[in-house]
Coordinates of C-alpha atoms in Angstrom, one line a residue:
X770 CA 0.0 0.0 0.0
X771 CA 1.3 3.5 -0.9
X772 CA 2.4 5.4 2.3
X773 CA 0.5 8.6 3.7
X774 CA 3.2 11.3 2.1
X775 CA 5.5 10.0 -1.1
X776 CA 8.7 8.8 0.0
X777 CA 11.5 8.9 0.9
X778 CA 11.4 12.4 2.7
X779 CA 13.8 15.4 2.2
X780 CA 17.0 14.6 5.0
X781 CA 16.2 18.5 6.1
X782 CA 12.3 17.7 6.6
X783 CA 12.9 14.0 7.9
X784 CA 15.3 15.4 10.6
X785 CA 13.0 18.3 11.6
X786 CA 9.9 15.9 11.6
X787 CA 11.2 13.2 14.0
X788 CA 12.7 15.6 16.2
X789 CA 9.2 17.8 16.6
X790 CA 7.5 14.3 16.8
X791 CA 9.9 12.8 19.7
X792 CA 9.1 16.2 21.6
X793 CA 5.5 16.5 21.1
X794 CA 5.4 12.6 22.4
X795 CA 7.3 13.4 25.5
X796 CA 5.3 16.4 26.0
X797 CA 1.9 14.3 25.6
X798 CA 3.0 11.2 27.8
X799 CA 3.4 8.9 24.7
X800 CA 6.4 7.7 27.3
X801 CA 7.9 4.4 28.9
X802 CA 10.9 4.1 31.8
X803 CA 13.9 2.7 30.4
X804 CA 15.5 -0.7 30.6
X805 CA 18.3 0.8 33.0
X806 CA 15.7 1.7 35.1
X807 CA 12.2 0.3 34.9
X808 CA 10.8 0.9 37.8
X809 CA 11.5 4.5 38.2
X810 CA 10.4 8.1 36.6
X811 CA 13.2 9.6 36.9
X812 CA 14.2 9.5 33.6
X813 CA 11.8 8.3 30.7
X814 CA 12.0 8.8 27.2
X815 CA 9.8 8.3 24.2
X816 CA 8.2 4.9 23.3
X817 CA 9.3 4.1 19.9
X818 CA 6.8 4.9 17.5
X819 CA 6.2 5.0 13.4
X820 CA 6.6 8.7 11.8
X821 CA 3.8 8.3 9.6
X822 CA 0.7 7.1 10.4
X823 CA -0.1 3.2 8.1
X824 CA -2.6 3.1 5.7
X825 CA -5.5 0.6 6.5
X826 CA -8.8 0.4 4.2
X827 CA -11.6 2.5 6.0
X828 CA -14.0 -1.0 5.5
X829 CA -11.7 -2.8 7.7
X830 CA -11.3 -0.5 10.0
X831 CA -15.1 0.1 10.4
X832 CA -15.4 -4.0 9.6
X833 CA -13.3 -4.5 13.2
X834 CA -15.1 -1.9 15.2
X835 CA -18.6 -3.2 14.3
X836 CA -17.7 -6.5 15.3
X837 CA -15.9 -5.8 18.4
X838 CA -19.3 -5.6 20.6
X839 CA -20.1 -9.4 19.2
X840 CA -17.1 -10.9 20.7
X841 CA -17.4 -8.9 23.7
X842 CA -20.2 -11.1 24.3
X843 CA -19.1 -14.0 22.8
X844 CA -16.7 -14.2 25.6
X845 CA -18.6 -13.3 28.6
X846 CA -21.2 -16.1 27.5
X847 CA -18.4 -18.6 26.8
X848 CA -16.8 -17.8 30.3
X849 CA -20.9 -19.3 31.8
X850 CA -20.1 -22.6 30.1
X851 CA -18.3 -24.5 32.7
X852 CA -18.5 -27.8 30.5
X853 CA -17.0 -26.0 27.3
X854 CA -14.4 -24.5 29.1
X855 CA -13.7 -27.9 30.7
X856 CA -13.9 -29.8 27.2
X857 CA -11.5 -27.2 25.5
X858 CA -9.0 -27.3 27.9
X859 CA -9.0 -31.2 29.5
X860 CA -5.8 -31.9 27.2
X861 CA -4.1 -28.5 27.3
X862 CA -4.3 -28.9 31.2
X863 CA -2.3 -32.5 31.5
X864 CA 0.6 -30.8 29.7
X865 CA 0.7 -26.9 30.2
X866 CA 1.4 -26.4 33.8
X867 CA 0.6 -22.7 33.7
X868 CA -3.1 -23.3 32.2
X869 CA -3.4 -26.1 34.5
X870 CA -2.7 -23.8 37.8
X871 CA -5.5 -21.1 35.8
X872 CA -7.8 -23.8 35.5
X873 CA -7.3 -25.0 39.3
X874 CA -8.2 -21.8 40.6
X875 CA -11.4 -22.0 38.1
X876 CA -12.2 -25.2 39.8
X877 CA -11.9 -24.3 43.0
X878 CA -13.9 -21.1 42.9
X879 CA -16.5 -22.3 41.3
X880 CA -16.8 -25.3 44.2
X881 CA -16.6 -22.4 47.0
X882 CA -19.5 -20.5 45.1
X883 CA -18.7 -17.4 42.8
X884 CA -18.7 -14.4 45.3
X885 CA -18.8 -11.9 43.0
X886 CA -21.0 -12.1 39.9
X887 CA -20.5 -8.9 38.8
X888 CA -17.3 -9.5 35.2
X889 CA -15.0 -6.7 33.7
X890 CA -13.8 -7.7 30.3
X891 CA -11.5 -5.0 28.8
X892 CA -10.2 -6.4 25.9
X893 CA -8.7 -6.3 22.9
X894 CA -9.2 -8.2 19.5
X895 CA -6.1 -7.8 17.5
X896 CA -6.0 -8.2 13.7
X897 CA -3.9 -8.0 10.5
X898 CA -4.9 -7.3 6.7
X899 CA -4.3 -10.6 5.2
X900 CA -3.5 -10.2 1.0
X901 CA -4.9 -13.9 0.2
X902 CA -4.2 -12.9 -3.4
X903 CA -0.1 -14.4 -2.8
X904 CA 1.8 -16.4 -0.6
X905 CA 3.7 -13.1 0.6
X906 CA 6.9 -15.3 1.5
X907 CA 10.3 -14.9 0.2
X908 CA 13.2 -16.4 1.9
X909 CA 10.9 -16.6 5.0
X910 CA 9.7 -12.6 4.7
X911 CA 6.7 -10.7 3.3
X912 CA 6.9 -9.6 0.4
X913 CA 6.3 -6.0 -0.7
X914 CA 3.8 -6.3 -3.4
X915 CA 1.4 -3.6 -4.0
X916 CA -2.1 -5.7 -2.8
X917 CA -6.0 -4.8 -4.2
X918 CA -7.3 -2.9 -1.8
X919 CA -10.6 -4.9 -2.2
X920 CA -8.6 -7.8 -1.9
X921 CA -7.5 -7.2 1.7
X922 CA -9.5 -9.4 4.6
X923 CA -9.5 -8.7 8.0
X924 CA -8.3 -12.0 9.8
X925 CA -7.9 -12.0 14.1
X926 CA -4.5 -12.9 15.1
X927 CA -6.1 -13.6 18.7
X928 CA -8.2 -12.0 21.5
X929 CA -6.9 -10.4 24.2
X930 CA -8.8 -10.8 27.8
X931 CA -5.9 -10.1 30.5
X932 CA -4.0 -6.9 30.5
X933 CA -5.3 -5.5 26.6
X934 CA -2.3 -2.2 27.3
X935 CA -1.3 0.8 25.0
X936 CA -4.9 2.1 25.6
X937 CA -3.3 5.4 27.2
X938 CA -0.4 5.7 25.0
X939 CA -2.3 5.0 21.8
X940 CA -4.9 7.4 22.5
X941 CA -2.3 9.9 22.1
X942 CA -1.1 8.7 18.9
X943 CA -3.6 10.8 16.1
X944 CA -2.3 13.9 17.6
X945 CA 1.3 13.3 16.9
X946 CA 0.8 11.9 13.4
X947 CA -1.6 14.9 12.7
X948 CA 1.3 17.5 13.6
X949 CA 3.7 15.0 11.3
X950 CA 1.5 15.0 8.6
X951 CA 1.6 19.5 8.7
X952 CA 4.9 19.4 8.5
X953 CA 5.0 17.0 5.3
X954 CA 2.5 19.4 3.8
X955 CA -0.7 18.0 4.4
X956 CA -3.5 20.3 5.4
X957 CA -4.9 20.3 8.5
X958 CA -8.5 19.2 6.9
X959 CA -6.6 16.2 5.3
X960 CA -5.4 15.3 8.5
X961 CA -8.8 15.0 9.9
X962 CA -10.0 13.2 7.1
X963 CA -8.1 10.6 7.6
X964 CA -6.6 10.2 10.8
X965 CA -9.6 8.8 13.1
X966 CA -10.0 9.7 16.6
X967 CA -9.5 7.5 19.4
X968 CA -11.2 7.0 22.4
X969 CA -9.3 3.9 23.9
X970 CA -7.8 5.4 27.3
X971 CA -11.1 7.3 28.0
X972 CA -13.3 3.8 27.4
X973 CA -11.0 1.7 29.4
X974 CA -10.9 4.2 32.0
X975 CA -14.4 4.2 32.0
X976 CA -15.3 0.9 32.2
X977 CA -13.0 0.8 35.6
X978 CA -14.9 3.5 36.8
X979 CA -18.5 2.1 36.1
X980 CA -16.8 -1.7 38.0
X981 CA -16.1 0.4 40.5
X982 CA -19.6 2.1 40.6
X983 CA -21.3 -0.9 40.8
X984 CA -19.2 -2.5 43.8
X985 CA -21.2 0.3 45.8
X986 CA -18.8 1.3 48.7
X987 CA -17.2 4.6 48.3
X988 CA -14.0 4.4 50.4
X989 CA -13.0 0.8 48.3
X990 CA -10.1 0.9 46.2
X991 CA -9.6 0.1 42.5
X992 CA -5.8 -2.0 42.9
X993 CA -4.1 -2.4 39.8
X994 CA -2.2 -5.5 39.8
X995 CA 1.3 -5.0 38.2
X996 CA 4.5 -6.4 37.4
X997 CA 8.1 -6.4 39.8
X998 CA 9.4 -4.4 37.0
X999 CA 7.1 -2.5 35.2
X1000 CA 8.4 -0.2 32.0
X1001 CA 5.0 0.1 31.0
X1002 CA 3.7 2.3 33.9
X1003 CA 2.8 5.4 31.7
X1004 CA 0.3 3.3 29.7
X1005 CA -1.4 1.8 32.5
X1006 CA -1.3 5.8 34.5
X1007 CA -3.1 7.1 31.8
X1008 CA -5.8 4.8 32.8
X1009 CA -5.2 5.4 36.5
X1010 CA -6.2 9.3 36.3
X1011 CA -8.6 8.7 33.7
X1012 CA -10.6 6.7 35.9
X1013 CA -10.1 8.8 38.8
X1014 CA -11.5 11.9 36.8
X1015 CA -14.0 10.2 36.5
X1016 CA -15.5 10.2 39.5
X1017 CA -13.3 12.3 42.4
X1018 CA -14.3 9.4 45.4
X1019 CA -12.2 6.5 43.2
X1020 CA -8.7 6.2 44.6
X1021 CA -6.2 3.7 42.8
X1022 CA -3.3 2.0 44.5
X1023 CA -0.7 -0.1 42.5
X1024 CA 0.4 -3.6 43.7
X1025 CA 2.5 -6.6 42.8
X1026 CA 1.1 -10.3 43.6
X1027 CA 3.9 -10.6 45.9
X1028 CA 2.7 -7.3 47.7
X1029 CA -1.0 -8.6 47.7
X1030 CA 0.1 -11.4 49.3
X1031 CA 2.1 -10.0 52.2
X1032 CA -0.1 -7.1 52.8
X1033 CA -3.7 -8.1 51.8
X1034 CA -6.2 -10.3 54.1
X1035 CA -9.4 -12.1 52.7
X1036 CA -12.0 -11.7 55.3
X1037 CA -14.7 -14.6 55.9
X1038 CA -17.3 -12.6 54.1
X1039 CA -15.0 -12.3 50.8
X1040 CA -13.9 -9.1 51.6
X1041 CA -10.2 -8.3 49.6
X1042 CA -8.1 -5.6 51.9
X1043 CA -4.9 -4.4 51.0
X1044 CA -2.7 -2.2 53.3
X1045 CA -6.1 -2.1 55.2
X1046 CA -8.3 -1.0 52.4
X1047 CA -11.6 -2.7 50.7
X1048 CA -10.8 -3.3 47.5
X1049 CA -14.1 -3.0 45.0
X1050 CA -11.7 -3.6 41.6
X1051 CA -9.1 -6.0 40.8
X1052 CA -7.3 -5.3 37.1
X1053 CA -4.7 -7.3 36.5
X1054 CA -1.6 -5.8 34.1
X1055 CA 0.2 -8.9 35.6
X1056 CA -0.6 -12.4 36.2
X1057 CA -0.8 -13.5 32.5
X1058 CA 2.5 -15.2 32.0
X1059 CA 4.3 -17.9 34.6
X1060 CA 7.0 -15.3 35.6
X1061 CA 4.4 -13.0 37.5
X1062 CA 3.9 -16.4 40.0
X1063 CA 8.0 -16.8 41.1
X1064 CA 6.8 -18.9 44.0
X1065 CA 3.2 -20.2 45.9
X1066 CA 2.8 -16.7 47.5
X1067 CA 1.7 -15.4 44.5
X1068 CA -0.7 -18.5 43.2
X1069 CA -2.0 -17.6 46.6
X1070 CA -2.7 -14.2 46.4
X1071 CA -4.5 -14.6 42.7
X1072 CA -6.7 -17.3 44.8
X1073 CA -7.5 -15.0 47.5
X1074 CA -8.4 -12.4 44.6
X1075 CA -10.6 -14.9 42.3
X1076 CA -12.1 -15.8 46.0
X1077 CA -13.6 -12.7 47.1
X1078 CA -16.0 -10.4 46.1
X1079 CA -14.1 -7.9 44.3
X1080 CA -15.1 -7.4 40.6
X1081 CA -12.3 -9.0 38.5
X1082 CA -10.9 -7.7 35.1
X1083 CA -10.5 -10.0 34.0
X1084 CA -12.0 -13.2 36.8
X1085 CA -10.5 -16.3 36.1
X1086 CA -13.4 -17.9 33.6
X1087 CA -12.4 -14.5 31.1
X1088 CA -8.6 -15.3 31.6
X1089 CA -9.4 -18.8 30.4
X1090 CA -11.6 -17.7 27.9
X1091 CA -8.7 -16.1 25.8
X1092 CA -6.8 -19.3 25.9
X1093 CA -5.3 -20.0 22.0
X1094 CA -7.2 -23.0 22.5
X1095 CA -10.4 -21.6 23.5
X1096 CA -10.0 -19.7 20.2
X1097 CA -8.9 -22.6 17.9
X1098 CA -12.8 -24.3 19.2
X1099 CA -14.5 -21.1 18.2
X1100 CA -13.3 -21.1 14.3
X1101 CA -15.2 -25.0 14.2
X1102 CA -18.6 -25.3 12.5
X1103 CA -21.4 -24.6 14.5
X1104 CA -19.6 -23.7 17.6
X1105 CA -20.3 -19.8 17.8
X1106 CA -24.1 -20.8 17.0
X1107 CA -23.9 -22.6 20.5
X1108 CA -23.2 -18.7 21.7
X1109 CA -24.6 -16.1 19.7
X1110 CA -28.2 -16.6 18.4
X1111 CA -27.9 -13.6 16.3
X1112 CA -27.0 -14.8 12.4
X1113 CA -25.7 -11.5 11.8
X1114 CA -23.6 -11.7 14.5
X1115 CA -21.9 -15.1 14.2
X1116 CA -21.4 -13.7 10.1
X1117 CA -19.6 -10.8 11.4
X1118 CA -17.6 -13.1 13.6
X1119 CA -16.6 -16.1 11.7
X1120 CA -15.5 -13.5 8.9
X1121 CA -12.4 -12.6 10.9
X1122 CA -11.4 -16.0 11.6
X1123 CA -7.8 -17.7 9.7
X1124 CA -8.0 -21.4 9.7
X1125 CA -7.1 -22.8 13.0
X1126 CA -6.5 -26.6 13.9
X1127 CA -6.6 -28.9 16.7
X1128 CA -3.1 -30.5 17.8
X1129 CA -5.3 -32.8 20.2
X1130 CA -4.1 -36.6 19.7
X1131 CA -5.9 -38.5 17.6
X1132 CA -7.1 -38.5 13.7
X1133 CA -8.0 -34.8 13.4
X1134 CA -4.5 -33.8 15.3
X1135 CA -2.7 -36.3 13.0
X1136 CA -4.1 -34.5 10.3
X1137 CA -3.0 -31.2 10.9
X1138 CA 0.7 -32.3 11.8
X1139 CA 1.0 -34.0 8.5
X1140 CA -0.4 -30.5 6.7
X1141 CA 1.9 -28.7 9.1
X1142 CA 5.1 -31.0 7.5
X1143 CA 4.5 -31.0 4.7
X1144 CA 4.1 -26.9 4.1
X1145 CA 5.0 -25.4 7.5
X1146 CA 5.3 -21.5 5.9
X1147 CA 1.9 -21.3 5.7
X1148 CA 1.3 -22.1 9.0
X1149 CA 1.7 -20.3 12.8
X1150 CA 2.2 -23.0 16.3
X1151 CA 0.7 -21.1 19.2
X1152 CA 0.8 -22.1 22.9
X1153 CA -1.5 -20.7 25.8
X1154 CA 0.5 -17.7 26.2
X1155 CA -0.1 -13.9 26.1
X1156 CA 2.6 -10.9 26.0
X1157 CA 3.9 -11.7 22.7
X1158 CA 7.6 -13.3 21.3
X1159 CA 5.8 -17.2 22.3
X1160 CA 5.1 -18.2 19.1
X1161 CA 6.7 -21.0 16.2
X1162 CA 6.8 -19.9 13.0
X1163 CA 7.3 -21.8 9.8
X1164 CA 10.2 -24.3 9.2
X1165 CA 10.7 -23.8 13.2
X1166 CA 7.5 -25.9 13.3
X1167 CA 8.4 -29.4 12.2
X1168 CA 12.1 -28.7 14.5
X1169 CA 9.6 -28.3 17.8
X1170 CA 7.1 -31.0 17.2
X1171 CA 10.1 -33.9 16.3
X1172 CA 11.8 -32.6 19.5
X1173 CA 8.8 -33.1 21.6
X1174 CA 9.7 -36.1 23.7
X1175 CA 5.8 -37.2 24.7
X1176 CA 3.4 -37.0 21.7
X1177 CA 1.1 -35.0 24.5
X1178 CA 3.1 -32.0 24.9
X1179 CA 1.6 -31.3 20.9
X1180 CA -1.4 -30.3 22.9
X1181 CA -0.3 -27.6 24.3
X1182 CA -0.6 -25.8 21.3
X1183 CA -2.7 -24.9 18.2
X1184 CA -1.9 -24.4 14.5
X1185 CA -3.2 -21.4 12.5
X1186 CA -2.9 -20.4 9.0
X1187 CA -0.2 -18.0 8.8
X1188 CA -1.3 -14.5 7.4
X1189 CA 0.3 -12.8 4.5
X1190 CA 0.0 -9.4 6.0
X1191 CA -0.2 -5.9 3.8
X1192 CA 3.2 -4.3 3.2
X1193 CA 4.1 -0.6 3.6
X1194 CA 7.3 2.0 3.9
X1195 CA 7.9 3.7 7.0
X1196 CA 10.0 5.5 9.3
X1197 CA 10.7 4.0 12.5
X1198 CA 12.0 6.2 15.4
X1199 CA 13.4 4.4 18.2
X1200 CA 15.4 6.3 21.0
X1201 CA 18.6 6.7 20.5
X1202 CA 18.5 6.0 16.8
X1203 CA 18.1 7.8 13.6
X1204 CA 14.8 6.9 11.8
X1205 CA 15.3 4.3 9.4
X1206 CA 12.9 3.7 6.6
X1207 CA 12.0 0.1 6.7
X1208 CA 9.6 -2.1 5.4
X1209 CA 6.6 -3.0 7.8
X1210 CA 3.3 -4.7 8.9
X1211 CA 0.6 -3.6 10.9
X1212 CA -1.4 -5.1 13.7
X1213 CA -5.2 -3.7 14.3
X1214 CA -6.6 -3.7 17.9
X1215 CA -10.4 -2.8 19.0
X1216 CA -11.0 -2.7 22.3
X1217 CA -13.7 -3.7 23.8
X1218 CA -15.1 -2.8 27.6
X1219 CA -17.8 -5.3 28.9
X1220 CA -19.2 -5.5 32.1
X1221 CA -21.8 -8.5 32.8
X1222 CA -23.6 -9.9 35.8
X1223 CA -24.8 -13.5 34.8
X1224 CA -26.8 -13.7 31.9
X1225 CA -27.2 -10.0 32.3
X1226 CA -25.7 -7.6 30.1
X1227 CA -24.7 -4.4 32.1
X1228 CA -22.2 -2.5 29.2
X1229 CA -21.3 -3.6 26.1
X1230 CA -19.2 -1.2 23.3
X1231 CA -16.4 -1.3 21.3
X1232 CA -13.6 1.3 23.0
X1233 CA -11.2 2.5 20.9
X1234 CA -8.2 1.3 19.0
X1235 CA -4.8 0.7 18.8
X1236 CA -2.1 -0.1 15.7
X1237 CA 1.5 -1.2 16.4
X1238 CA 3.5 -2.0 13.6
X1239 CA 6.9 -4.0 13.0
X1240 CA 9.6 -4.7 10.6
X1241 CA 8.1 -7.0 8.2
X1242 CA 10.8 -9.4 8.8
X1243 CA 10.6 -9.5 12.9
X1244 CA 7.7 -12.7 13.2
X1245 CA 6.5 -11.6 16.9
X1246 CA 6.1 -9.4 19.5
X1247 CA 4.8 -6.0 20.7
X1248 CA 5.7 -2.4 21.9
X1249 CA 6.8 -3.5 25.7
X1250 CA 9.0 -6.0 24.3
X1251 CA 11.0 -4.0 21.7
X1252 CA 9.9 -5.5 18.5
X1253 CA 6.5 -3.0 17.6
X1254 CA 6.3 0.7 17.7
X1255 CA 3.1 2.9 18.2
X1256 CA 1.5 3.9 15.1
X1257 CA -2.4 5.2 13.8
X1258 CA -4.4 4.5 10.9
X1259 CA -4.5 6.3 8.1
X1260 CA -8.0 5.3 6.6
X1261 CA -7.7 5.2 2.8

């Protein structure tokens, strides 16, 4: 696709752009902490971020907002369905001992009884614009071919249900690209036209604030649940005051599980206090990969959480509910019928979906390791695991399945149809570095705020957006790990 402004830019304008663009994101809180030091803000700098804003076809854009509502509630009803969430998972459990401890806690909540009915979903359904019109492959990269633009699908890479971030530092991403695009020439008008707004920080924000509503005590706390070291703390702040201007009673405190664990108490009536205080929300930026739980203190501390009658974002059913396998269930016939009774809806849905296949032993698992074999570049291997940089790609594939040493440990994983993702020119600006024009590939996030007490829907809307994009030769990973930058859409 062509880029927002010809290129390659003048060195004179390139250099004035990037430097007015680092500023005006340090000025705006488009900001991590550095690696040096990650838990402090004493010195911060820029998060990297793409000079231009990417083009992405206003139909897919509108395509992935209007369907962001549907799986909203495709996962909240999903999360009911003990004996689906059971059937997924049975296998994944015997050999994944991270989804296995999840599922435990699941179990043993639901025996004790479900204090707090009350769910917080703020997701995130992430997608790319798959070209199915080439194979997009050579020597192992995408290729960069100019696609149809009315060939371009919308396919989900996943869903996420456990700390969704950038929300904050996204939301400040339009502005930047609007003041690039002015000095590249563009008029301000142009700008608008094609630079959406988005409303990601103030949604999320929201949707913590309305949890916190509902819990009904005013002196309760909303604890964010973070990790030891935390680079990531200006997203997750912009969150923090959003919510807090939201309503002036709603104080936030920031925690570790370790913390919760040595300074919280769960009471006999469910009550969560940390430091003292009632806790009304629980929103977990941590707690999603097995690093977060160094020892039993903090498995303890996420069961005394899932135990009491705090309101959860996400509670343990939704955390389970994002599972890669979960996922791979949802692309087989008549499955998303068993959820959504709406045809329209379960359209809109299984239009996003890239082929996804079972690993499970037996015929249908056997199956999809022989098609995996014998053409591994067209596929993706994905185990239970959010936070990016966990997934096999390609010729890597047949390597990890001959190494496995137990024909089980295939289980722990599903296979997807690897997408051939839209290519486009861009300028990446990193810190210390000068912007390097690069080739690159976009990744399309809706979020998605959802708040539901049984059957009952309380909120349901699509919140906002987010697009990172990366070298089209780097296969995985996002901003907090190095391998994306922040970037907007350029609707075209």
């Amino acid at each position: 696709m062509d880029p927002a402004v010809p290129l390659p830019l003048a060195p004179l304008l390139l250099c004035r752009a990037a430097d007015s663009a680092k500023d005006w994101a340090i000025l705006h809180g488009v900001a991590m902490r550095t690696k040096e030091e990650p838990n402090s803000s004493d010195v911060v700098n820029f998060a990297p971020f793409l000079l231009l804003p990417s083009p992405v076809p206003r139909a897919l854009f509108d395509q992935a907002k209007a369907v962001q509502r549907d799986f909203n509630l495709l996962v909240h009803r999903l999360s009911q369905d003990t004996d689906f969430l059971t059937s997924c998972l049975k296998s994944t459990i015997q050999v994944d001992d991270f989804t296995c401890r999840l599922f435990r806690i699941y179990e043993q909540v639901r025996r004790e009884g479900v204090a707090q009915p009350v769910c917080l979903g703020l997701h995130r359904s992430d997608y790319m614009l798959d070209d199915p019109g080439r194979s997009g492959q050579e020597n192992g990269e995408p290729v960069a071919k100019q696609p149809r633009l009315d060939q371009l699908q919308l396919k989900q890479i996943e869903i996420n249900c456990i700390a969704s971030s950038f929300g904050g530092l996204g939301t400040q991403m339009p502005g930047l690209h609007r003041l690039v695009l002015r000095l590249c020439g563009a008029s301000r008008f142009t700008a608008d036209q094609h630079l959406p707004q988005n409303r990601a920080m103030s949604s999320v924000a929201g949707g913590l604030a309305a949890a916190w509503e509902l819990y009904g005590e005013q002196s309760a706390i909303i604890v964010f649940v973070v990790q030891e070291e935390n680079r990531n703390a200006m997203d997750q702040r912009w969150l923090e005051f959003g919510a807090m201007d939201r309503n002036p009673s709603i104080r936030v405190r920031r925690y570790s599980l370790t913390e919760i664990h040595a300074r919280g108490e769960l009471r006999p009536d469910k009550t969560l206090l940390v430091d003292g205080l009632e806790v009304a929300v629980a929103y977990f930026r941590a707690g999603y990969i097995p690093t977060d739980y160094p020892t039993e203190q903090e498995w303890k501390a996420r069961l005394n959480i899932e135990q009491s009658k705090a309101i959860k974002c996400p509670c343990i059913s939704y955390h389970l509910a994002g599972t890669k396998k979960v996922q791979q269930e949802l692309a087989q016939p008549g499955v998303l019928e068993q959820f959504l009774e709406d045809p329209a809806a379960v359209a809109r849905v299984r239009a996003t979906f890239a082929g996804q296949y079972t690993l499970e032993l037996g015929a249908q698992g056997d199956r999809t390791v022989q098609m995996v074999m014998s053409d591994p570049g067209r596929f993706v291997m994905k185990p239970q695991r959010e936070g990016g940089g966990n997934n096999i790609f390609g010729d890597d594939i047949p390597a990890a399945l001959n190494n496995m040493a137990d024909p089980k440990e295939r289980t722990a994983y599903v296979v997807m149809d690897r997408i051939c993702p839209a290519v486009v020119s861009n300028y990446m600006v990193r810190p210390g570095r000068d912007p390097a024009l690069t080739e690159a590939v976009s990744e399309l996030g809706i979020f998605g705020v959802f708040i539901g007490k049984g059957n009952e829907v309380v909120l349901n809307q699509e919140g906002g957006h987010l697009l990172r994009t990366k070298p089209s030769s780097t296969e995985d990973g996002g901003v907090a790990s190095g391998n994306a930058l922040l970037d907007s859409p350029y609707l075209i």
